[in-house]
CSV table of C-alpha atoms in Angstrom, one decimal:
chain,number,residue,atom,x,y,z
E,1,MET,CA,-5.8,-28.4,-0.4
E,2,ASP,CA,-6.2,-29.9,2.8
E,3,LEU,CA,-8.4,-27.7,4.9
E,4,SER,CA,-8.7,-29.8,7.9
E,5,ASN,CA,-6.1,-27.7,10.0
E,6,PHE,CA,-7.8,-24.6,9.3
E,7,LYS,CA,-10.3,-22.8,11.5
E,8,CYS,CA,-13.4,-22.0,9.4
E,9,THR,CA,-15.5,-18.9,9.7
E,10,ASP,CA,-18.9,-19.1,7.7
E,11,PHE,CA,-20.1,-15.8,7.1
E,12,GLY,CA,-23.0,-16.8,4.7
E,13,GLU,CA,-22.1,-15.8,1.4
E,14,TYR,CA,-18.5,-16.7,2.0
E,15,LYS,CA,-16.4,-18.5,4.0
E,16,VAL,CA,-12.9,-17.9,5.4
E,17,TYR,CA,-10.2,-20.5,6.2
E,18,GLU,CA,-7.3,-19.5,8.2
E,19,ASN,CA,-4.4,-21.0,10.2
E,20,GLU,CA,-1.0,-19.6,11.7
E,21,LYS,CA,0.6,-19.4,7.9
E,22,LEU,CA,-2.5,-19.1,5.5
E,23,LYS,CA,-5.8,-17.1,5.0
E,24,LEU,CA,-8.0,-18.5,2.2
E,25,VAL,CA,-11.5,-16.9,1.1
E,26,LYS,CA,-13.8,-18.9,-0.8
E,27,SER,CA,-17.2,-17.8,-2.4
E,28,LYS,CA,-19.0,-18.0,-5.5
E,29,ASP,CA,-17.4,-15.2,-7.4
E,30,TYR,CA,-14.5,-13.9,-5.2
E,31,ASN,CA,-11.8,-16.1,-3.8
E,32,TYR,CA,-8.2,-15.2,-2.4
E,33,ASN,CA,-5.4,-17.2,-0.8
E,34,PHE,CA,-2.8,-15.3,1.4
E,35,ASN,CA,0.3,-16.2,2.8
E,36,LYS,CA,1.2,-14.5,5.7
E,37,GLU,CA,4.7,-15.5,5.9
E,38,ASN,CA,5.8,-14.1,2.7
E,39,GLY,CA,3.1,-11.9,1.4
E,40,PHE,CA,2.1,-14.0,-1.4
E,41,PHE,CA,-1.4,-13.3,-2.6
E,42,VAL,CA,-3.7,-14.3,-5.4
E,43,ARG,CA,-7.3,-13.6,-6.2
E,44,TRP,CA,-9.6,-14.8,-8.7
E,45,GLY,CA,-13.3,-14.8,-9.6
E,46,LYS,CA,-15.5,-17.4,-10.6
E,47,THR,CA,-12.7,-19.5,-12.0
E,48,LEU,CA,-8.9,-19.6,-11.5
E,49,THR,CA,-8.8,-17.7,-15.0
E,50,GLU,CA,-11.7,-15.4,-14.3
E,51,ASP,CA,-10.5,-12.1,-12.3
E,52,ALA,CA,-12.7,-10.8,-9.6
E,53,GLU,CA,-14.3,-7.5,-10.0
E,54,MET,CA,-14.3,-6.2,-6.5
E,55,SER,CA,-14.8,-7.4,-3.0
E,56,LYS,CA,-18.4,-6.7,-2.4
E,57,PHE,CA,-17.9,-7.9,1.4
E,58,GLY,CA,-15.1,-5.1,2.4
E,59,PRO,CA,-11.4,-4.5,1.8
E,60,GLU,CA,-8.5,-6.8,1.9
E,61,ILE,CA,-6.1,-4.1,2.5
E,62,LEU,CA,-6.2,-0.6,4.7
E,63,ASP,CA,-4.1,2.2,4.3
E,64,LEU,CA,-4.1,3.5,8.0
E,65,GLU,CA,-2.9,7.1,8.8
E,66,ILE,CA,-1.8,7.0,12.6
E,67,SER,CA,0.1,10.6,12.6
E,68,GLN,CA,0.1,13.8,10.7
E,69,GLY,CA,1.9,17.0,11.1
E,70,LYS,CA,5.5,17.7,12.0
E,71,CYS,CA,8.0,15.5,10.4
E,72,MET,CA,11.7,15.5,10.1
E,73,GLY,CA,11.6,14.2,6.7
E,74,LYS,CA,10.0,17.4,5.1
E,75,CYS,CA,10.2,15.3,1.6
E,76,PRO,CA,9.5,17.7,-1.2
E,77,GLU,CA,6.9,15.4,-2.9
E,78,CYS,CA,4.8,14.5,0.6
E,79,TYR,CA,1.4,14.6,-0.4
E,80,LYS,CA,0.5,15.0,3.0
E,81,CYS,CA,2.2,18.2,3.6
E,82,ASN,CA,4.0,16.4,6.6
E,83,GLY,CA,6.8,18.6,7.8
E,84,ALA,CA,5.4,21.8,6.6
E,85,VAL,CA,3.3,22.4,9.6
E,86,GLU,CA,4.3,22.1,13.3
E,87,ASN,CA,0.8,20.5,14.6
E,88,VAL,CA,0.6,17.0,15.3
E,89,HIS,CA,-2.5,14.7,15.4
E,90,ASN,CA,-2.0,11.0,16.4
E,91,MET,CA,-4.5,8.5,16.5
E,92,THR,CA,-5.1,7.0,19.9
E,93,LEU,CA,-4.7,3.2,20.5
E,94,GLU,CA,-8.3,2.9,21.6
E,95,GLU,CA,-9.4,4.8,18.3
E,96,PHE,CA,-7.2,2.1,16.5
E,97,LYS,CA,-9.0,-0.7,17.9
E,98,THR,CA,-12.2,0.6,17.2
E,99,ILE,CA,-11.7,1.0,13.8
E,100,PHE,CA,-9.3,-2.2,13.6
E,101,HIS,CA,-12.6,-4.2,14.8
E,102,LYS,CA,-14.9,-2.3,12.3
E,103,VAL,CA,-13.0,-3.2,9.3
E,104,ALA,CA,-11.6,-6.6,10.0
E,105,LYS,CA,-15.0,-7.9,11.4
E,106,ASN,CA,-15.9,-9.4,8.2
E,107,GLY,CA,-12.4,-11.6,8.1
E,108,LEU,CA,-11.3,-10.5,4.8
E,109,LEU,CA,-8.5,-8.1,6.0
E,110,THR,CA,-5.0,-9.1,5.4
E,111,GLN,CA,-2.6,-6.2,5.8
E,112,ILE,CA,-2.5,-2.8,7.3
E,113,ALA,CA,-0.1,-0.3,5.6
E,114,PHE,CA,0.6,2.2,8.6
E,115,GLY,CA,1.2,6.1,7.7
E,116,ILE,CA,3.5,7.8,9.9
E,117,CYS,CA,5.5,10.8,10.1
E,118,ASP,CA,8.7,10.2,12.4
E,119,ILE,CA,9.0,6.6,13.6
E,120,GLY,CA,8.3,8.0,17.3
E,121,THR,CA,5.7,10.5,16.5
E,122,ASN,CA,2.8,8.4,17.5
E,123,PRO,CA,3.8,6.7,20.9
E,124,ASP,CA,1.4,3.8,20.3
E,125,PHE,CA,2.8,3.0,16.9
E,126,PHE,CA,4.5,-0.5,17.8
E,127,GLU,CA,1.4,-1.5,19.9
E,128,MET,CA,-0.9,-0.8,17.2
E,129,MET,CA,1.2,-3.1,14.9
E,130,LYS,CA,1.5,-5.8,17.5
E,131,TYR,CA,-2.6,-5.7,18.0
E,132,ALA,CA,-3.3,-6.2,14.4
E,133,LYS,CA,-0.6,-8.9,14.0
E,134,GLU,CA,-2.0,-10.7,17.3
E,135,HIS,CA,-5.2,-10.6,15.4
E,136,GLY,CA,-4.2,-12.2,12.3
E,137,VAL,CA,-3.6,-9.0,10.3
E,138,THR,CA,0.0,-8.1,9.0
E,139,PRO,CA,1.6,-4.7,9.3
E,140,ASN,CA,3.7,-2.8,7.3
E,141,TYR,CA,4.8,0.8,7.2
E,142,THR,CA,6.9,3.2,4.9
E,143,CYS,CA,9.8,5.6,6.8
E,144,HIS,CA,11.9,8.0,5.9
E,145,GLY,CA,14.8,6.4,7.6
E,146,LEU,CA,16.2,9.6,9.1
E,147,ASP,CA,15.6,8.4,12.8
E,148,MET,CA,16.2,4.7,12.4
E,149,ASN,CA,18.0,2.9,15.1
E,150,GLU,CA,18.6,-0.6,15.8
E,151,GLU,CA,15.9,-0.8,18.3
E,152,TYR,CA,13.4,0.2,16.0
E,153,ALA,CA,14.7,-2.1,13.3
E,154,LYS,CA,14.5,-5.1,15.7
E,155,LEU,CA,10.8,-4.3,16.8
E,156,THR,CA,10.1,-3.9,13.0
E,157,ALA,CA,11.4,-7.3,11.9
E,158,GLU,CA,9.6,-9.0,15.0
E,159,ILE,CA,6.2,-7.4,14.0
E,160,CYS,CA,6.0,-6.6,10.4
E,161,GLY,CA,5.6,-8.3,7.0
E,162,ALA,CA,7.4,-5.8,5.1
E,163,VAL,CA,8.8,-2.2,5.4
E,164,ALA,CA,9.9,0.7,3.0
E,165,VAL,CA,12.4,3.4,3.1
E,166,SER,CA,11.9,6.2,1.0
E,167,VAL,CA,15.0,7.5,-0.4
E,168,TYR,CA,15.7,11.1,0.4
E,169,ASN,CA,19.0,11.1,2.2
E,170,LYS,CA,20.9,8.2,0.9
E,171,GLU,CA,23.3,7.6,3.7
E,172,LYS,CA,20.3,7.7,6.1
E,173,SER,CA,18.3,5.3,3.9
E,174,TYR,CA,21.2,2.9,3.1
E,175,ASN,CA,21.8,2.6,7.0
E,176,ALA,CA,18.3,2.2,7.5
E,177,VAL,CA,17.7,-0.8,5.0
E,178,LYS,CA,21.1,-2.4,6.6
E,179,MET,CA,19.8,-2.4,10.1
E,180,PHE,CA,16.8,-3.8,9.1
E,181,VAL,CA,18.3,-6.7,7.2
E,182,ASP,CA,20.7,-7.3,10.0
E,183,ALA,CA,17.5,-7.7,12.3
E,184,GLY,CA,15.9,-10.2,9.9
E,185,MET,CA,13.8,-8.5,7.7
E,186,THR,CA,13.5,-10.2,4.3
E,187,GLN,CA,11.1,-7.8,2.6
E,188,ALA,CA,13.0,-4.3,3.0
E,189,ASN,CA,12.3,-2.1,0.0
E,190,PHE,CA,13.2,1.3,-1.2
E,191,HIS,CA,10.4,3.4,-2.3
E,192,CYS,CA,10.9,6.3,-4.8
E,193,ILE,CA,8.5,8.8,-6.4
E,194,ALA,CA,9.1,9.0,-10.2
E,195,HIS,CA,9.0,12.1,-12.0
E,196,ASP,CA,11.1,14.3,-14.2
E,197,LYS,CA,13.7,15.4,-11.4
E,198,SER,CA,14.1,11.9,-10.0
E,199,PHE,CA,14.9,10.5,-13.1
E,200,ASP,CA,18.6,10.4,-12.6
E,201,LYS,CA,18.5,9.8,-8.8
E,202,ILE,CA,16.7,6.6,-9.5
E,203,LYS,CA,19.3,5.2,-11.8
E,204,SER,CA,21.9,6.4,-9.6
E,205,ILE,CA,20.0,4.3,-6.8
E,206,ILE,CA,19.9,1.0,-9.1
E,207,ASP,CA,23.9,1.5,-9.4
E,208,ASP,CA,24.3,1.5,-5.7
E,209,ILE,CA,22.1,-1.5,-5.3
E,210,ASN,CA,24.9,-3.4,-7.0
E,211,THR,CA,27.8,-1.5,-5.3
E,212,ASP,CA,26.6,-0.5,-2.0
E,213,ASP,CA,27.5,-3.3,0.7
E,214,ARG,CA,24.7,-2.2,3.0
E,215,LEU,CA,21.9,-2.9,0.2
E,216,LYS,CA,22.8,-6.5,-0.1
E,217,GLY,CA,19.5,-7.9,1.5
E,218,LEU,CA,17.2,-5.0,-0.3
E,219,ASN,CA,14.2,-6.8,-1.6
E,220,ALA,CA,13.4,-4.2,-4.2
E,221,LEU,CA,13.1,-0.7,-5.4
E,222,VAL,CA,9.4,0.3,-5.8
E,223,LEU,CA,8.7,3.3,-8.1
E,224,LEU,CA,5.8,5.2,-6.9
E,225,ARG,CA,3.7,7.6,-9.5
E,226,TYR,CA,3.7,11.2,-8.7
E,227,LYS,CA,0.6,13.1,-8.0
E,228,PRO,CA,0.2,16.9,-8.2
E,229,LYS,CA,-0.7,16.9,-4.5
E,230,GLY,CA,0.7,18.4,-1.3
E,231,ASN,CA,4.4,19.7,-0.9
E,232,GLY,CA,5.2,18.7,-4.6
E,233,VAL,CA,2.3,20.7,-6.4
E,234,GLY,CA,3.8,22.6,-9.4
E,235,LYS,CA,7.2,21.6,-9.0
E,236,PHE,CA,7.4,18.2,-10.7
E,237,ASN,CA,6.4,16.7,-14.0
E,238,GLN,CA,5.2,13.0,-14.8
E,239,LEU,CA,7.9,10.8,-16.6
E,240,THR,CA,7.2,10.0,-20.1
E,241,ILE,CA,6.6,6.8,-21.8
E,242,GLU,CA,10.3,6.6,-22.9
E,243,GLN,CA,11.7,7.6,-19.3
E,244,TYR,CA,9.6,5.0,-17.8
E,245,LYS,CA,11.0,2.2,-20.2
E,246,GLU,CA,14.3,3.4,-19.7
E,247,LEU,CA,14.3,2.9,-16.0
E,248,LEU,CA,12.4,-0.5,-16.6
E,249,ASP,CA,15.4,-1.6,-19.2
E,250,TYR,CA,17.9,-0.2,-16.8
E,251,ALA,CA,16.9,-2.0,-13.9
E,252,GLN,CA,16.6,-5.2,-15.9
E,253,GLU,CA,20.2,-4.6,-17.3
E,254,LYS,CA,21.6,-4.4,-13.8
E,255,ARG,CA,19.3,-7.4,-12.4
E,256,VAL,CA,17.7,-5.0,-9.8
E,257,GLY,CA,14.5,-6.0,-8.7
E,258,LEU,CA,12.1,-3.1,-9.7
E,259,GLY,CA,8.5,-2.9,-8.2
E,260,PHE,CA,5.6,-0.2,-8.6
E,261,ASP,CA,2.2,0.9,-7.2
E,262,SER,CA,-1.1,0.4,-8.7
E,263,CYS,CA,-0.9,3.9,-9.8
E,264,SER,CA,1.7,3.1,-11.9
E,265,ALA,CA,0.2,0.3,-13.6
E,266,PRO,CA,-1.3,2.0,-16.8
E,267,LEU,CA,1.9,3.5,-17.0
E,268,TYR,CA,3.9,0.2,-16.9
E,269,LEU,CA,1.7,-1.6,-19.0
E,270,GLU,CA,2.1,1.2,-22.0
E,271,ALA,CA,5.7,1.1,-21.4
E,272,ILE,CA,6.2,-2.9,-21.9
E,273,LYS,CA,3.2,-3.1,-24.7
E,274,ASP,CA,5.7,-4.0,-27.5
E,275,ASP,CA,7.8,-6.6,-25.1
E,276,GLU,CA,7.6,-10.6,-26.3
E,277,ASP,CA,6.8,-11.4,-22.8
E,278,PHE,CA,4.0,-8.8,-22.5
E,279,LYS,CA,1.3,-11.3,-21.5
E,280,THR,CA,3.3,-12.9,-18.7
E,281,LYS,CA,4.5,-9.4,-17.2
E,282,SER,CA,1.1,-7.6,-17.6
E,283,LEU,CA,0.0,-10.3,-14.9
E,284,TYR,CA,2.2,-8.3,-12.4
E,285,ALA,CA,0.4,-5.3,-12.9
E,286,GLU,CA,-2.8,-4.4,-10.7
E,287,PRO,CA,-4.5,-1.3,-11.8
E,288,CYS,CA,-6.3,1.1,-9.1
E,289,GLU,CA,-8.1,-1.1,-6.1
E,290,SER,CA,-9.2,1.8,-4.3
E,291,SER,CA,-12.8,1.1,-3.1
E,292,LEU,CA,-12.5,-2.3,-4.8
E,293,PHE,CA,-10.1,-4.3,-2.7
E,294,SER,CA,-8.4,-1.4,-0.4
E,295,SER,CA,-9.4,1.7,1.5
E,296,TYR,CA,-7.8,4.4,3.5
E,297,ILE,CA,-8.7,5.8,6.8
E,298,ASN,CA,-7.0,8.9,8.0
E,299,CYS,CA,-6.0,9.5,11.6
E,300,LYS,CA,-9.0,11.6,12.7
E,301,GLY,CA,-11.0,7.9,11.5
E,302,GLU,CA,-12.4,9.3,8.4
E,303,PHE,CA,-12.5,7.3,5.3
E,304,TYR,CA,-11.5,8.0,1.8
E,305,ALA,CA,-11.7,5.9,-1.3
E,306,CYS,CA,-7.7,6.4,-1.1
E,307,SER,CA,-5.4,8.6,0.9
E,308,PHE,CA,-4.9,10.9,-2.5
E,309,CYS,CA,-8.5,11.4,-2.7
E,310,GLU,CA,-8.9,13.1,0.7
E,311,GLY,CA,-9.9,16.9,0.1
E,312,GLU,CA,-10.1,16.1,-3.6
E,313,GLY,CA,-13.4,16.4,-5.7
E,314,MET,CA,-16.3,14.2,-4.5
E,315,TRP,CA,-13.9,13.4,-1.2
E,316,GLN,CA,-14.0,16.9,0.4
E,317,GLN,CA,-15.4,15.2,3.2
E,318,GLY,CA,-14.8,11.6,4.6
E,319,LEU,CA,-16.8,9.2,5.8
E,320,ASP,CA,-17.1,8.6,9.9
E,321,VAL,CA,-15.7,5.3,10.6
E,322,LEU,CA,-15.4,5.9,14.4
E,323,ASN,CA,-18.9,6.7,14.9
E,324,CYS,CA,-20.6,4.2,12.0
E,325,GLU,CA,-22.7,1.2,13.2
E,326,ASP,CA,-21.5,-1.0,10.6
E,327,PHE,CA,-18.6,-0.5,8.2
E,328,TYR,CA,-19.8,-2.8,5.6
E,329,LYS,CA,-23.2,-1.0,5.3
E,330,ASP,CA,-22.2,2.5,6.2
E,331,ILE,CA,-18.8,2.8,4.7
E,332,TRP,CA,-17.9,0.3,1.9
E,333,ASN,CA,-21.3,0.3,0.4
E,334,ASN,CA,-22.1,3.9,1.2
E,335,GLU,CA,-23.4,6.2,-1.5
E,336,LYS,CA,-20.2,8.1,-1.9
E,337,THR,CA,-18.1,5.0,-2.1
E,338,ILE,CA,-20.4,3.4,-4.8
E,339,LYS,CA,-20.1,6.6,-7.0
E,340,PHE,CA,-16.4,6.3,-6.9
E,341,ARG,CA,-16.2,2.9,-7.5
E,342,ASN,CA,-18.4,2.9,-10.4
E,343,ALA,CA,-16.3,5.8,-11.9
E,344,LEU,CA,-13.2,3.7,-11.4
E,345,LEU,CA,-14.3,0.7,-13.2
E,346,GLY,CA,-15.9,2.7,-15.7
E,347,ASN,CA,-12.6,4.0,-16.5
E,348,CYS,CA,-10.9,0.7,-16.7
E,349,ARG,CA,-9.4,1.0,-13.4
E,350,ASN,CA,-7.4,4.1,-14.3
E,351,CYS,CA,-7.4,6.9,-11.9
E,352,PRO,CA,-10.7,9.3,-11.9
E,353,MET,CA,-9.2,11.8,-9.3
E,354,PHE,CA,-5.9,13.1,-11.0
E,355,ASN,CA,-6.6,12.5,-14.7
E,356,LEU,CA,-3.4,10.5,-14.8
E,357,CYS,CA,-4.6,8.5,-17.5
E,358,GLY,CA,-7.9,9.9,-18.9
E,359,GLY,CA,-9.6,10.2,-15.4
E,360,ASN,CA,-13.1,11.8,-15.0
E,361,ASN,CA,-12.0,13.7,-12.0
E,362,VAL,CA,-15.1,12.9,-9.9
């Protein structure tokens, strides 16, 4: 690739090449190419056929919560318990900028997934996303769609790389997707938490994607792994391998694009282990990347390996990002982060917190 039209920043052990469309990272054993326009991302290690074990220089993706508390969604599976309490805590714009520059300082950050309550809960939400984009980082977010309107949809299309709608109210969710697509979004997705009580609902959504005109521009239905945390504790059970495989087969039969989060990767790989195209399909599965390639910071500026870790096991307390001197030294390579990272790698990148696939419950 001709790099003459790229701005190059030399960080010593690695170099970052960037232009308006692409960001490339080059080092001895960790490399990636990221397309800012369509989200295409590929990572490799010493060679193109070798996976990088981790990004020792900092995270590629940041999950950033900017509000918590009162939420009209009151989703039954919400692991943050939003909607169950009336108090609201918002990250300020200045706090966001402080965190952003500490995390993005190493030049590796590609995307921020913003965690919100209602669209209007944090008054600086869209300003934060604009700021990230202006500084070369692609913003994304997930919403419940209940308060979506054409103005929000237009702003989202102008700023975001992708958006997801959690399907709790079909009418509102389907209308939200149409508004996003009409505004110009090409990466509008559905999110649905997969468990025993949502199994039939997921199949009905797959049917609707083929028949409801509002969903013509939908990119994909993304299945999220259920974790026993927050509002849903004791109310749901994990899907069996047979149920998960049935959903995969049903989506393929109906020609509906189906995606999944990294928490679901072990379940997905088990479900397709006898597939004749297993080798090819397995390339699309990225197991847990928390503390390896991604991180989470809550609305109080506290770092956790991932958002589900907050208040669990060794993560009863987070790490203070707002007051740290150097994110790379004080947070990314903190003793607690390294301990979690080693537990994750030692368990074949299966969740070490919730024992979903033989975790260690650190």
